[in-house]
Amino acid sequence: MIKIENLNFSYKKNVPVLKNINLNINAGESVAIVGKSGSGKTTLLSIMAILLDDYEGNYSFHDESINQLSNKERVKFRGENIGIVFQGFYLLPHLTVLQNVMLPLDGLQYSKEEKINLAQESLSAVGMGEFVESYPDEVSGGQAQRVAIARALVRRPSIIMGDEPTGNLDESNSDMIIKLLKKNTNKDGTLIVITHDMSVAEQFDRVIRLNKGEISS
Ligand SMILES: Nc1ncnc2c1ncn2[C@@H]1O[C@H](COP(=O)(O)OP(=O)(O)OP(=O)(O)O)[C@@H](O)[C@H]1O
Ligand SMILES: [Mg+2]
C-alpha cells in the first residue's frame, strides 16, 4: 500500500539525512521504526505523513504517486488517510478535551452535533469518555496521550502514525497506549510507530531499523 522507492532527502545541501530508502508497507501491517537519535526516523515519518515533500525518489500510496499531487490535494489526502500522534501530545491548552478531538473535523460537512458525537465516540474508544469537559492540564500524561490518540482516530484514518507516542510515559501507560493503537487500527489499517523502546518494537509485525539514514534491517 505504501511504497517508497529510492528516497533521498536532505534538509541542507550535501548533508544527506535519508539515503536510498526502499520500503513497502502493506495494508493491515504494524511496523515499528527504530534507530539511534539522529538516524532519520522522524524525517522518514514526516515524509510518509506528507509533512515534508522536497525529497528525491517516489512515494506512492495505493499506486497513486504522492509526488504528483498539488498542495491542496496533499492536505486533503493526509486528512482523509492519516492520523498522527506525537510524543509531545500537542493538545491545545485553551480547548477542552472534546474540542481538541473535534479539531480534525473542522471544515468537514458534518453538523455540530455529529462532530460532537464522533469526538465522543473516539474518546470512549480510548477510555476517556468521562473527560470531555476537562482541559488538557487537568489530565495525566497517559490520559493526555489517549486524547491525542482519540484526535488521531476521529476521522477513522486507514494509517495511524506515531512519533514516539509512548516516549513520555511509564511502562504501564506505554503498554496501554500501544494496545490502544493496535486495537483501534482496523483490520486493513496500518500502524507505523517510531520507538526507542525494544519492548515496544517487539509488539509489531515488523521492525525497520534506520542507521545513519539508511535502512539496515
Ligand atoms: N528541521 C531540520 N533542519 C535541519 N536538519 C534537521 C532538521 N530536522 C532534523 N535534522 C537533522 O536530520 C537528521 C535526522 O533527524 P531526525 O529528527 O529524523 O532523527 P531521529 O531519528 O528522529 O532522532 P531522534 O531519535 O533524536 O528523534 C539529524 O542529523 C538532524 O540533525
Ligand atoms: Mg525523532
Coordinates of N, CA and C and ligand atoms in Angstrom, one line a residue:
M1 N 0.8 -1.2 0.0 CA 0.0 0.0 0.0 C 0.9 1.3 0.0
I2 N 1.8 1.3 1.0 CA 2.8 2.4 1.0 C 4.0 1.9 0.3
K3 N 4.4 2.6 -0.7 CA 5.6 2.2 -1.5 C 6.6 3.4 -1.6
I4 N 7.8 3.2 -1.1 CA 8.8 4.2 -1.2 C 10.0 3.7 -2.0
E5 N 10.3 4.4 -3.0 CA 11.4 3.9 -3.9 C 12.5 5.0 -4.0
N6 N 13.7 4.5 -3.8 CA 14.9 5.3 -4.0 C 14.8 6.7 -3.4
L7 N 14.3 6.7 -2.1 CA 14.1 8.0 -1.5 C 15.4 8.6 -0.9
N8 N 15.7 9.8 -1.3 CA 16.8 10.6 -0.7 C 16.3 11.9 -0.2
F9 N 16.8 12.3 0.9 CA 16.3 13.6 1.5 C 17.5 14.3 2.2
S10 N 17.6 15.6 2.1 CA 18.5 16.4 2.9 C 17.8 17.7 3.3
Y11 N 18.0 18.1 4.5 CA 17.5 19.5 4.9 C 18.4 20.5 4.3
K12 N 19.7 20.2 4.4 CA 20.7 21.2 3.9 C 21.4 20.5 2.7
K13 N 21.8 21.3 1.8 CA 22.5 20.7 0.6 C 23.7 19.9 1.1
N14 N 24.0 18.8 0.4 CA 25.1 18.0 0.7 C 25.2 17.3 2.1
V15 N 24.1 17.5 2.8 CA 24.1 16.7 4.1 C 22.9 15.7 4.0
P16 N 23.1 14.6 3.4 CA 22.0 13.6 3.3 C 21.5 13.1 4.6
V17 N 20.2 13.1 4.8 CA 19.6 12.6 6.0 C 19.0 11.2 5.8
L18 N 18.4 11.1 4.6 CA 17.8 9.7 4.2 C 18.5 9.3 2.9
K19 N 19.0 8.1 2.9 CA 19.8 7.7 1.7 C 19.2 6.4 1.1
N20 N 18.7 6.6 -0.1 CA 18.3 5.5 -0.9 C 17.4 4.5 -0.1
I21 N 16.3 5.0 0.4 CA 15.3 4.2 1.2 C 14.4 3.6 0.2
N22 N 14.2 2.3 0.4 CA 13.2 1.5 -0.4 C 12.4 0.7 0.7
L23 N 11.1 0.9 0.6 CA 10.2 0.4 1.6 C 8.8 0.1 1.1
N24 N 8.3 -1.0 1.5 CA 6.9 -1.3 1.2 C 6.2 -1.7 2.5
I25 N 5.1 -1.0 2.7 CA 4.3 -1.4 3.9 C 2.9 -1.8 3.4
N26 N 2.4 -2.9 3.8 CA 1.1 -3.4 3.4 C 0.0 -3.0 4.2
A27 N -1.2 -2.9 3.7 CA -2.4 -2.6 4.5 C -2.5 -3.7 5.5
G28 N -2.8 -3.3 6.7 CA -3.0 -4.2 7.8 C -1.8 -4.5 8.6
E29 N -0.6 -4.0 8.1 CA 0.6 -4.3 8.8 C 0.9 -3.3 10.0
S30 N 1.6 -3.8 11.0 CA 2.0 -2.9 12.0 C 3.5 -2.9 12.0
V31 N 4.1 -1.7 11.9 CA 5.6 -1.6 11.7 C 6.1 -0.6 12.8
A32 N 7.2 -1.1 13.4 CA 8.0 -0.2 14.3 C 9.2 0.3 13.6
I33 N 9.5 1.6 13.7 CA 10.8 2.1 13.2 C 11.7 2.4 14.4
V34 N 12.9 1.8 14.4 CA 13.8 2.1 15.4 C 15.1 2.6 14.9
G35 N 16.0 3.1 15.7 CA 17.3 3.6 15.3 C 17.8 4.6 16.2
K36 N 19.1 4.9 16.2 CA 19.7 5.9 17.1 C 19.1 7.3 16.9
S37 N 19.3 8.1 17.9 CA 18.9 9.5 17.7 C 19.7 10.1 16.6
G38 N 18.9 10.8 15.7 CA 19.6 11.4 14.5 C 19.6 10.5 13.3
S39 N 19.1 9.3 13.4 CA 19.2 8.4 12.3 C 18.2 8.7 11.2
G40 N 17.3 9.6 11.5 CA 16.3 9.9 10.4 C 14.9 9.4 10.5
K41 N 14.6 8.9 11.7 CA 13.3 8.3 11.9 C 12.1 9.3 11.7
T42 N 12.3 10.5 12.4 CA 11.2 11.5 12.3 C 11.1 12.0 10.9
T43 N 12.3 12.2 10.3 CA 12.3 12.7 8.9 C 11.5 11.7 8.0
L44 N 11.8 10.4 8.1 CA 11.1 9.4 7.3 C 9.6 9.4 7.6
L45 N 9.2 9.5 8.8 CA 7.8 9.5 9.2 C 7.1 10.8 8.6
S46 N 7.9 11.9 8.7 CA 7.3 13.2 8.2 C 7.0 13.1 6.7
I47 N 7.9 12.4 6.0 CA 7.7 12.3 4.6 C 6.5 11.4 4.3
M48 N 6.4 10.3 5.1 CA 5.3 9.4 4.9 C 4.0 10.1 5.3
A49 N 4.0 11.0 6.2 CA 2.8 11.8 6.6 C 2.6 13.0 5.7
I50 N 3.4 13.1 4.7 CA 3.3 14.3 3.8 C 3.4 15.6 4.4
L51 N 4.3 15.6 5.5 CA 4.6 16.9 6.1 C 5.9 17.5 5.6
L52 N 6.6 16.7 4.9 CA 7.8 17.1 4.2 C 7.7 16.6 2.8
D53 N 8.1 17.5 1.8 CA 7.9 17.0 0.4 C 9.0 17.2 -0.6
D54 N 10.0 17.9 -0.2 CA 11.0 18.2 -1.3 C 12.1 17.1 -1.2
Y55 N 11.7 15.9 -1.5 CA 12.6 14.7 -1.5 C 12.8 14.3 -2.9
E56 N 13.9 13.4 -3.0 CA 14.1 12.8 -4.3 C 13.5 11.4 -4.2
G57 N 13.0 10.8 -5.3 CA 12.5 9.5 -5.3 C 11.0 9.5 -5.4
N58 N 10.4 8.3 -5.1 CA 9.0 8.2 -5.3 C 8.3 7.7 -4.1
Y59 N 7.2 8.3 -3.7 CA 6.4 7.8 -2.6 C 4.9 7.6 -3.2
S60 N 4.5 6.4 -3.1 CA 3.1 6.2 -3.6 C 2.3 5.5 -2.6
F61 N 1.0 5.6 -2.7 CA 0.0 5.1 -1.8 C -1.1 4.5 -2.6
H62 N -1.3 3.2 -2.5 CA -2.3 2.5 -3.3 C -2.0 2.9 -4.8
D63 N -0.8 2.9 -5.2 CA -0.3 3.1 -6.6 C -0.5 4.5 -7.1
E64 N -1.0 5.4 -6.1 CA -1.1 6.8 -6.5 C 0.2 7.5 -6.1
S65 N 0.8 8.2 -7.0 CA 2.1 8.9 -6.6 C 1.8 10.2 -5.9
I66 N 2.3 10.3 -4.6 CA 2.0 11.5 -3.8 C 2.8 12.7 -4.4
N67 N 3.9 12.4 -5.0 CA 4.7 13.5 -5.6 C 3.9 14.3 -6.6
Q68 N 2.9 13.7 -7.3 CA 2.2 14.3 -8.3 C 1.1 15.2 -7.8
L69 N 0.7 15.1 -6.6 CA -0.4 15.8 -6.1 C -0.1 17.3 -5.8
S70 N -1.1 18.1 -6.0 CA -1.0 19.5 -5.7 C -1.0 19.7 -4.1
N71 N -0.6 20.9 -3.6 CA -0.6 21.1 -2.2 C -1.9 20.8 -1.6
K72 N -3.0 21.3 -2.2 CA -4.3 21.2 -1.7 C -4.7 19.7 -1.6
E73 N -4.3 19.0 -2.7 CA -4.6 17.5 -2.7 C -3.9 16.8 -1.6
R74 N -2.7 17.2 -1.3 CA -1.9 16.6 -0.3 C -2.5 16.7 1.1
V75 N -3.0 18.0 1.4 CA -3.6 18.3 2.6 C -4.9 17.4 2.8
K76 N -5.6 17.3 1.7 CA -6.9 16.5 1.7 C -6.5 15.1 1.9
F77 N -5.5 14.6 1.2 CA -5.1 13.2 1.3 C -4.7 12.9 2.7
R78 N -3.9 13.8 3.4 CA -3.4 13.5 4.7 C -4.6 13.4 5.7
G79 N -5.5 14.4 5.6 CA -6.7 14.4 6.4 C -7.6 13.2 6.3
E80 N -7.7 12.7 5.1 CA -8.6 11.6 4.9 C -7.9 10.2 5.3
N81 N -6.6 10.1 5.2 CA -6.0 8.8 5.3 C -5.1 8.6 6.5
I82 N -4.6 9.7 7.1 CA -3.5 9.6 8.0 C -3.9 10.2 9.4
G83 N -3.7 9.5 10.4 CA -3.8 10.1 11.8 C -2.5 10.0 12.5
I84 N -2.1 11.2 13.1 CA -0.7 11.3 13.6 C -0.7 11.5 15.1
V85 N 0.1 10.8 15.8 CA 0.2 11.0 17.3 C 1.7 11.3 17.6
F86 N 2.0 12.5 18.2 CA 3.3 12.8 18.5 C 3.7 12.6 20.0
Q87 N 4.9 12.6 20.3 CA 5.4 12.3 21.6 C 4.9 13.4 22.6
G88 N 4.9 14.7 22.1 CA 4.5 15.8 23.0 C 3.0 16.1 23.0
F89 N 2.2 15.2 22.6 CA 0.7 15.3 22.6 C 0.2 16.4 21.8
Y90 N 0.7 17.7 21.9 CA 0.2 18.8 21.2 C -1.3 19.1 21.3
L91 N -1.7 19.0 22.5 CA -3.1 19.3 22.7 C -3.2 20.9 22.9
L92 N -4.2 21.5 22.5 CA -4.3 22.9 22.6 C -4.9 23.2 24.0
P93 N -4.1 24.0 24.9 CA -4.5 24.1 26.3 C -5.7 24.9 26.5
H94 N -6.1 25.8 25.6 CA -7.3 26.6 25.9 C -8.6 25.9 25.4
L95 N -8.5 24.7 24.8 CA -9.6 23.9 24.4 C -9.8 22.8 25.3
T96 N -11.1 22.4 25.4 CA -11.4 21.2 26.3 C -10.9 19.9 25.5
V97 N -10.9 18.8 26.2 CA -10.6 17.5 25.6 C -11.5 17.3 24.4
L98 N -12.8 17.5 24.6 CA -13.7 17.3 23.5 C -13.4 18.2 22.3
Q99 N -13.1 19.4 22.6 CA -12.8 20.4 21.5 C -11.5 20.0 20.8
N100 N -10.5 19.5 21.5 CA -9.3 19.1 20.9 C -9.5 18.0 19.9
V101 N -10.4 17.0 20.3 CA -10.6 15.9 19.5 C -11.5 16.3 18.2
M102 N -12.2 17.3 18.4 CA -13.1 17.8 17.3 C -12.3 18.5 16.2
L103 N -11.1 19.0 16.5 CA -10.3 19.8 15.6 C -10.1 19.2 14.2
P104 N -9.8 17.9 14.0 CA -9.6 17.4 12.7 C -10.9 17.4 11.9
L105 N -12.1 17.6 12.5 CA -13.3 17.6 11.8 C -13.7 19.0 11.3
D106 N -12.9 20.0 11.7 CA -13.1 21.4 11.2 C -13.2 21.4 9.7
G107 N -14.3 22.1 9.2 CA -14.4 22.3 7.8 C -15.0 21.1 7.1
L108 N -15.3 20.0 7.8 CA -15.9 18.9 7.1 C -17.4 19.0 7.2
Q109 N -18.1 18.3 6.3 CA -19.6 18.6 6.2 C -20.4 17.7 7.2
Y110 N -20.1 17.9 8.5 CA -20.9 17.3 9.5 C -21.6 18.4 10.3
S111 N -22.7 18.1 10.9 CA -23.3 19.1 11.7 C -22.5 19.2 13.0
K112 N -22.7 20.2 13.8 CA -22.0 20.4 15.1 C -22.3 19.1 16.0
E113 N -23.5 18.7 16.0 CA -23.9 17.6 16.8 C -23.2 16.3 16.3
E114 N -23.1 16.1 15.0 CA -22.4 14.9 14.5 C -20.9 15.0 14.9
K115 N -20.4 16.2 14.8 CA -18.9 16.3 15.2 C -18.7 15.9 16.7
I116 N -19.7 16.4 17.5 CA -19.5 16.1 19.0 C -19.7 14.6 19.2
N117 N -20.6 14.0 18.5 CA -20.8 12.5 18.6 C -19.6 11.8 18.2
L118 N -19.0 12.2 17.0 CA -17.8 11.5 16.5 C -16.6 11.6 17.5
A119 N -16.5 12.8 18.1 CA -15.4 13.0 19.0 C -15.6 12.3 20.3
Q120 N -16.9 12.2 20.7 CA -17.2 11.5 21.9 C -17.0 10.0 21.7
E121 N -17.3 9.4 20.6 CA -17.1 8.0 20.3 C -15.6 7.7 20.3
S122 N -14.8 8.6 19.7 CA -13.4 8.4 19.7 C -12.8 8.5 21.1
L123 N -13.3 9.4 21.9 CA -12.8 9.5 23.3 C -13.2 8.2 24.1
S124 N -14.4 7.7 23.8 CA -14.8 6.5 24.5 C -13.9 5.3 24.1
A125 N -13.5 5.3 22.9 CA -12.7 4.2 22.4 C -11.3 4.1 23.1
V126 N -10.9 5.2 23.6 CA -9.6 5.2 24.3 C -9.8 5.4 25.8
G127 N -11.0 5.2 26.3 CA -11.3 5.2 27.7 C -11.3 6.6 28.3
M128 N -11.5 7.6 27.5 CA -11.5 9.0 28.0 C -12.9 9.7 27.9
G129 N -13.9 8.9 27.7 CA -15.3 9.4 27.6 C -15.8 10.3 28.7
E130 N -15.2 10.1 29.9 CA -15.6 10.8 31.0 C -15.0 12.2 31.2
F131 N -14.0 12.5 30.3 CA -13.2 13.7 30.5 C -13.5 14.8 29.5
V132 N -14.6 14.7 28.8 CA -14.9 15.6 27.7 C -14.7 17.1 28.1
E133 N -15.2 17.4 29.3 CA -15.2 18.8 29.7 C -13.9 19.2 30.3
S134 N -12.9 18.3 30.5 CA -11.7 18.7 31.2 C -10.8 19.4 30.2
Y135 N -9.8 20.2 30.7 CA -8.8 20.8 29.9 C -7.5 20.0 30.0
P136 N -6.7 20.1 28.9 CA -5.5 19.2 28.9 C -4.7 19.2 30.2
D137 N -4.6 20.4 30.8 CA -3.7 20.4 32.0 C -4.4 19.8 33.3
E138 N -5.6 19.3 33.1 CA -6.3 18.7 34.2 C -6.3 17.2 34.1
V139 N -5.6 16.6 33.1 CA -5.5 15.2 33.0 C -4.0 14.7 33.1
S140 N -3.8 13.5 33.3 CA -2.4 13.0 33.5 C -1.7 12.8 32.1
G141 N -0.4 12.5 32.1 CA 0.3 12.4 30.9 C -0.2 11.2 30.0
G142 N -0.5 10.1 30.6 CA -1.1 9.0 29.9 C -2.5 9.3 29.3
Q143 N -3.2 10.0 30.1 CA -4.6 10.4 29.7 C -4.5 11.4 28.5
A144 N -3.5 12.4 28.6 CA -3.4 13.3 27.6 C -3.0 12.6 26.3
Q145 N -2.1 11.6 26.4 CA -1.7 10.9 25.2 C -2.9 10.1 24.6
R146 N -3.8 9.6 25.5 CA -5.0 9.0 25.0 C -5.9 9.9 24.2
V147 N -6.0 11.2 24.7 CA -6.7 12.2 24.0 C -6.1 12.5 22.6
A148 N -4.8 12.5 22.6 CA -4.1 12.8 21.3 C -4.4 11.6 20.4
I149 N -4.5 10.4 20.9 CA -4.9 9.3 20.0 C -6.3 9.4 19.6
A150 N -7.2 9.8 20.5 CA -8.6 10.0 20.0 C -8.7 11.0 18.9
R151 N -7.9 12.0 19.0 CA -7.9 13.0 18.0 C -7.3 12.5 16.6
A152 N -6.3 11.6 16.7 CA -5.8 11.0 15.5 C -6.8 10.0 14.9
L153 N -7.6 9.5 15.7 CA -8.6 8.4 15.2 C -9.9 9.0 14.8
V154 N -10.2 10.3 15.1 CA -11.6 10.7 14.9 C -12.1 10.7 13.5
R155 N -11.1 10.8 12.5 CA -11.6 10.7 11.1 C -11.4 9.2 10.6
R156 N -11.2 8.3 11.5 CA -11.0 6.9 11.1 C -10.0 6.7 10.0
P157 N -8.8 7.1 10.2 CA -7.8 7.0 9.1 C -7.4 5.6 8.9
S158 N -7.0 5.3 7.6 CA -6.5 3.9 7.3 C -5.1 3.8 7.8
I159 N -4.3 4.8 8.0 CA -3.0 4.7 8.5 C -2.8 5.6 9.8
I160 N -2.3 4.9 10.8 CA -2.0 5.7 12.0 C -0.5 5.7 12.2
M161 N 0.0 6.9 12.4 CA 1.5 7.1 12.6 C 1.7 7.7 13.9
G162 N 2.8 7.2 14.6 CA 3.1 7.7 15.9 C 4.6 8.0 15.9
D163 N 5.0 9.2 16.4 CA 6.4 9.5 16.6 C 6.7 9.4 18.1
E164 N 7.2 8.3 18.5 CA 7.4 8.1 20.0 C 6.2 8.4 20.8
P165 N 5.1 7.8 20.5 CA 3.8 8.1 21.2 C 3.9 7.7 22.6
T166 N 4.8 6.9 23.0 CA 4.9 6.4 24.4 C 6.1 7.0 25.1
G167 N 6.8 7.9 24.4 CA 8.1 8.5 24.9 C 8.0 9.1 26.3
N168 N 6.9 9.8 26.6 CA 6.9 10.5 27.9 C 6.2 9.6 29.0
L169 N 6.0 8.4 28.7 CA 5.1 7.6 29.6 C 5.9 6.5 30.3
D170 N 5.4 6.1 31.5 CA 6.0 5.0 32.2 C 5.5 3.7 31.5
E171 N 6.1 2.6 32.0 CA 5.9 1.3 31.3 C 4.4 0.9 31.2
S172 N 3.6 1.1 32.3 CA 2.3 0.6 32.2 C 1.4 1.5 31.3
N173 N 1.7 2.8 31.3 CA 1.0 3.7 30.4 C 1.4 3.4 29.0
S174 N 2.7 3.2 28.8 CA 3.2 2.9 27.5 C 2.6 1.7 26.8
D175 N 2.4 0.6 27.7 CA 1.8 -0.6 27.2 C 0.4 -0.3 26.8
M176 N -0.3 0.4 27.6 CA -1.7 0.7 27.4 C -1.9 1.5 26.0
I177 N -1.0 2.4 25.8 CA -1.1 3.2 24.6 C -0.8 2.3 23.3
I178 N 0.1 1.5 23.4 CA 0.4 0.6 22.2 C -0.8 -0.3 22.0
K179 N -1.4 -0.9 23.1 CA -2.5 -1.7 23.0 C -3.7 -1.0 22.3
L180 N -3.9 0.3 22.8 CA -5.0 1.1 22.2 C -4.8 1.4 20.7
L181 N -3.5 1.7 20.4 CA -3.2 2.0 19.0 C -3.5 0.7 18.1
K182 N -3.1 -0.4 18.7 CA -3.3 -1.7 17.9 C -4.8 -2.0 17.8
K183 N -5.5 -1.8 18.9 CA -6.9 -2.2 19.0 C -7.7 -1.3 18.0
N184 N -7.3 0.0 17.9 CA -8.1 0.9 17.1 C -7.6 1.1 15.7
T185 N -6.7 0.2 15.3 CA -6.3 0.2 13.9 C -7.2 -0.9 13.3
N186 N -8.0 -0.6 12.4 CA -8.9 -1.6 11.9 C -8.2 -2.7 11.1
K187 N -8.9 -3.7 10.7 CA -8.3 -4.9 10.1 C -7.4 -4.6 9.0
D188 N -7.8 -3.7 8.1 CA -6.9 -3.3 7.0 C -6.1 -2.1 7.3
G189 N -6.2 -1.6 8.5 CA -5.5 -0.4 8.9 C -4.0 -0.6 9.1
T190 N -3.2 0.4 8.9 CA -1.8 0.3 9.0 C -1.3 1.1 10.2
L191 N -0.4 0.6 11.0 CA 0.2 1.3 12.1 C 1.7 1.4 12.0
I192 N 2.2 2.6 12.0 CA 3.6 2.9 11.9 C 4.1 3.7 13.1
V193 N 4.9 3.1 13.9 CA 5.3 3.8 15.1 C 6.8 3.8 15.3
I194 N 7.3 5.0 15.6 CA 8.7 5.2 15.9 C 8.9 5.0 17.4
T195 N 9.8 4.2 17.8 CA 10.1 4.0 19.2 C 11.5 3.8 19.5
H196 N 12.0 4.2 20.7 CA 13.3 3.9 21.2 C 13.3 2.5 22.0
D197 N 12.1 2.1 22.3 CA 12.0 1.0 23.3 C 11.8 -0.3 22.6
M198 N 12.8 -1.2 22.7 CA 12.7 -2.5 22.0 C 11.5 -3.4 22.5
S199 N 11.1 -3.2 23.8 CA 10.0 -4.0 24.3 C 8.7 -3.5 23.6
V200 N 8.7 -2.2 23.2 CA 7.5 -1.7 22.4 C 7.6 -2.3 21.0
A201 N 8.8 -2.2 20.4 CA 9.0 -2.6 19.0 C 8.7 -4.1 18.8
E202 N 9.0 -4.9 19.8 CA 8.7 -6.3 19.6 C 7.2 -6.6 19.5
Q203 N 6.4 -5.7 19.8 CA 4.9 -6.0 19.7 C 4.4 -5.7 18.3
F204 N 5.3 -5.4 17.3 CA 4.8 -5.1 16.0 C 5.1 -6.2 15.0
D205 N 4.4 -6.3 13.9 CA 4.6 -7.3 12.9 C 6.1 -7.2 12.4
R206 N 6.6 -6.0 12.2 CA 7.9 -5.9 11.6 C 8.6 -4.7 12.2
V207 N 9.9 -4.8 12.3 CA 10.8 -3.7 12.8 C 11.7 -3.3 11.7
I208 N 11.7 -2.0 11.5 CA 12.6 -1.4 10.5 C 13.6 -0.6 11.2
R209 N 14.9 -0.9 11.0 CA 16.0 -0.2 11.7 C 16.6 0.8 10.8
L210 N 16.7 2.0 11.2 CA 17.5 3.1 10.5 C 18.8 3.2 11.1
N211 N 19.8 3.4 10.2 CA 21.2 3.6 10.7 C 21.8 4.7 9.8
K212 N 22.0 5.9 10.4 CA 22.6 7.0 9.6 C 21.8 7.2 8.3
G213 N 20.5 7.2 8.4 CA 19.7 7.5 7.2 C 19.5 6.4 6.2
E214 N 20.0 5.2 6.6 CA 19.8 4.0 5.7 C 19.0 2.9 6.5
I215 N 18.3 2.1 5.7 CA 17.6 1.0 6.3 C 18.7 -0.1 6.5
S216 N 18.9 -0.5 7.7 CA 19.9 -1.5 7.9 C 19.3 -2.9 8.1
S217 N 18.1 -3.0 8.5 CA 17.4 -4.3 8.5 C 15.9 -4.1 8.7
Ligands
LIG1 N1 14.5 20.9 10.5 C1 15.7 20.4 10.4 N2 16.7 21.2 9.8 C2 17.9 20.7 9.6 N3 18.3 19.5 10.0 C3 17.4 18.7 10.6 C4 16.1 19.1 10.8 N4 15.4 18.1 11.5 C5 16.3 17.1 11.6 N5 17.5 17.4 11.1 C6 18.7 16.6 11.0 O1 18.4 15.4 10.3 C7 18.9 14.2 11.0 C8 17.8 13.2 11.3 O2 16.9 13.8 12.2 P1 15.6 13.1 12.7 O3 14.8 14.1 13.5 O4 14.9 12.5 11.5 O5 16.2 11.9 13.6 P2 15.5 10.9 14.6 O6 16.0 9.6 14.2 O7 14.1 11.2 14.6 O8 16.2 11.3 16.0 P3 15.5 11.3 17.5 O9 15.5 9.8 17.9 O10 16.5 12.1 18.3 O11 14.2 11.9 17.4 C9 19.7 14.7 12.2 O12 21.0 14.8 11.8 C10 19.1 16.1 12.4 O13 20.1 17.0 13.0
MG2 MG 12.7 11.8 16.1

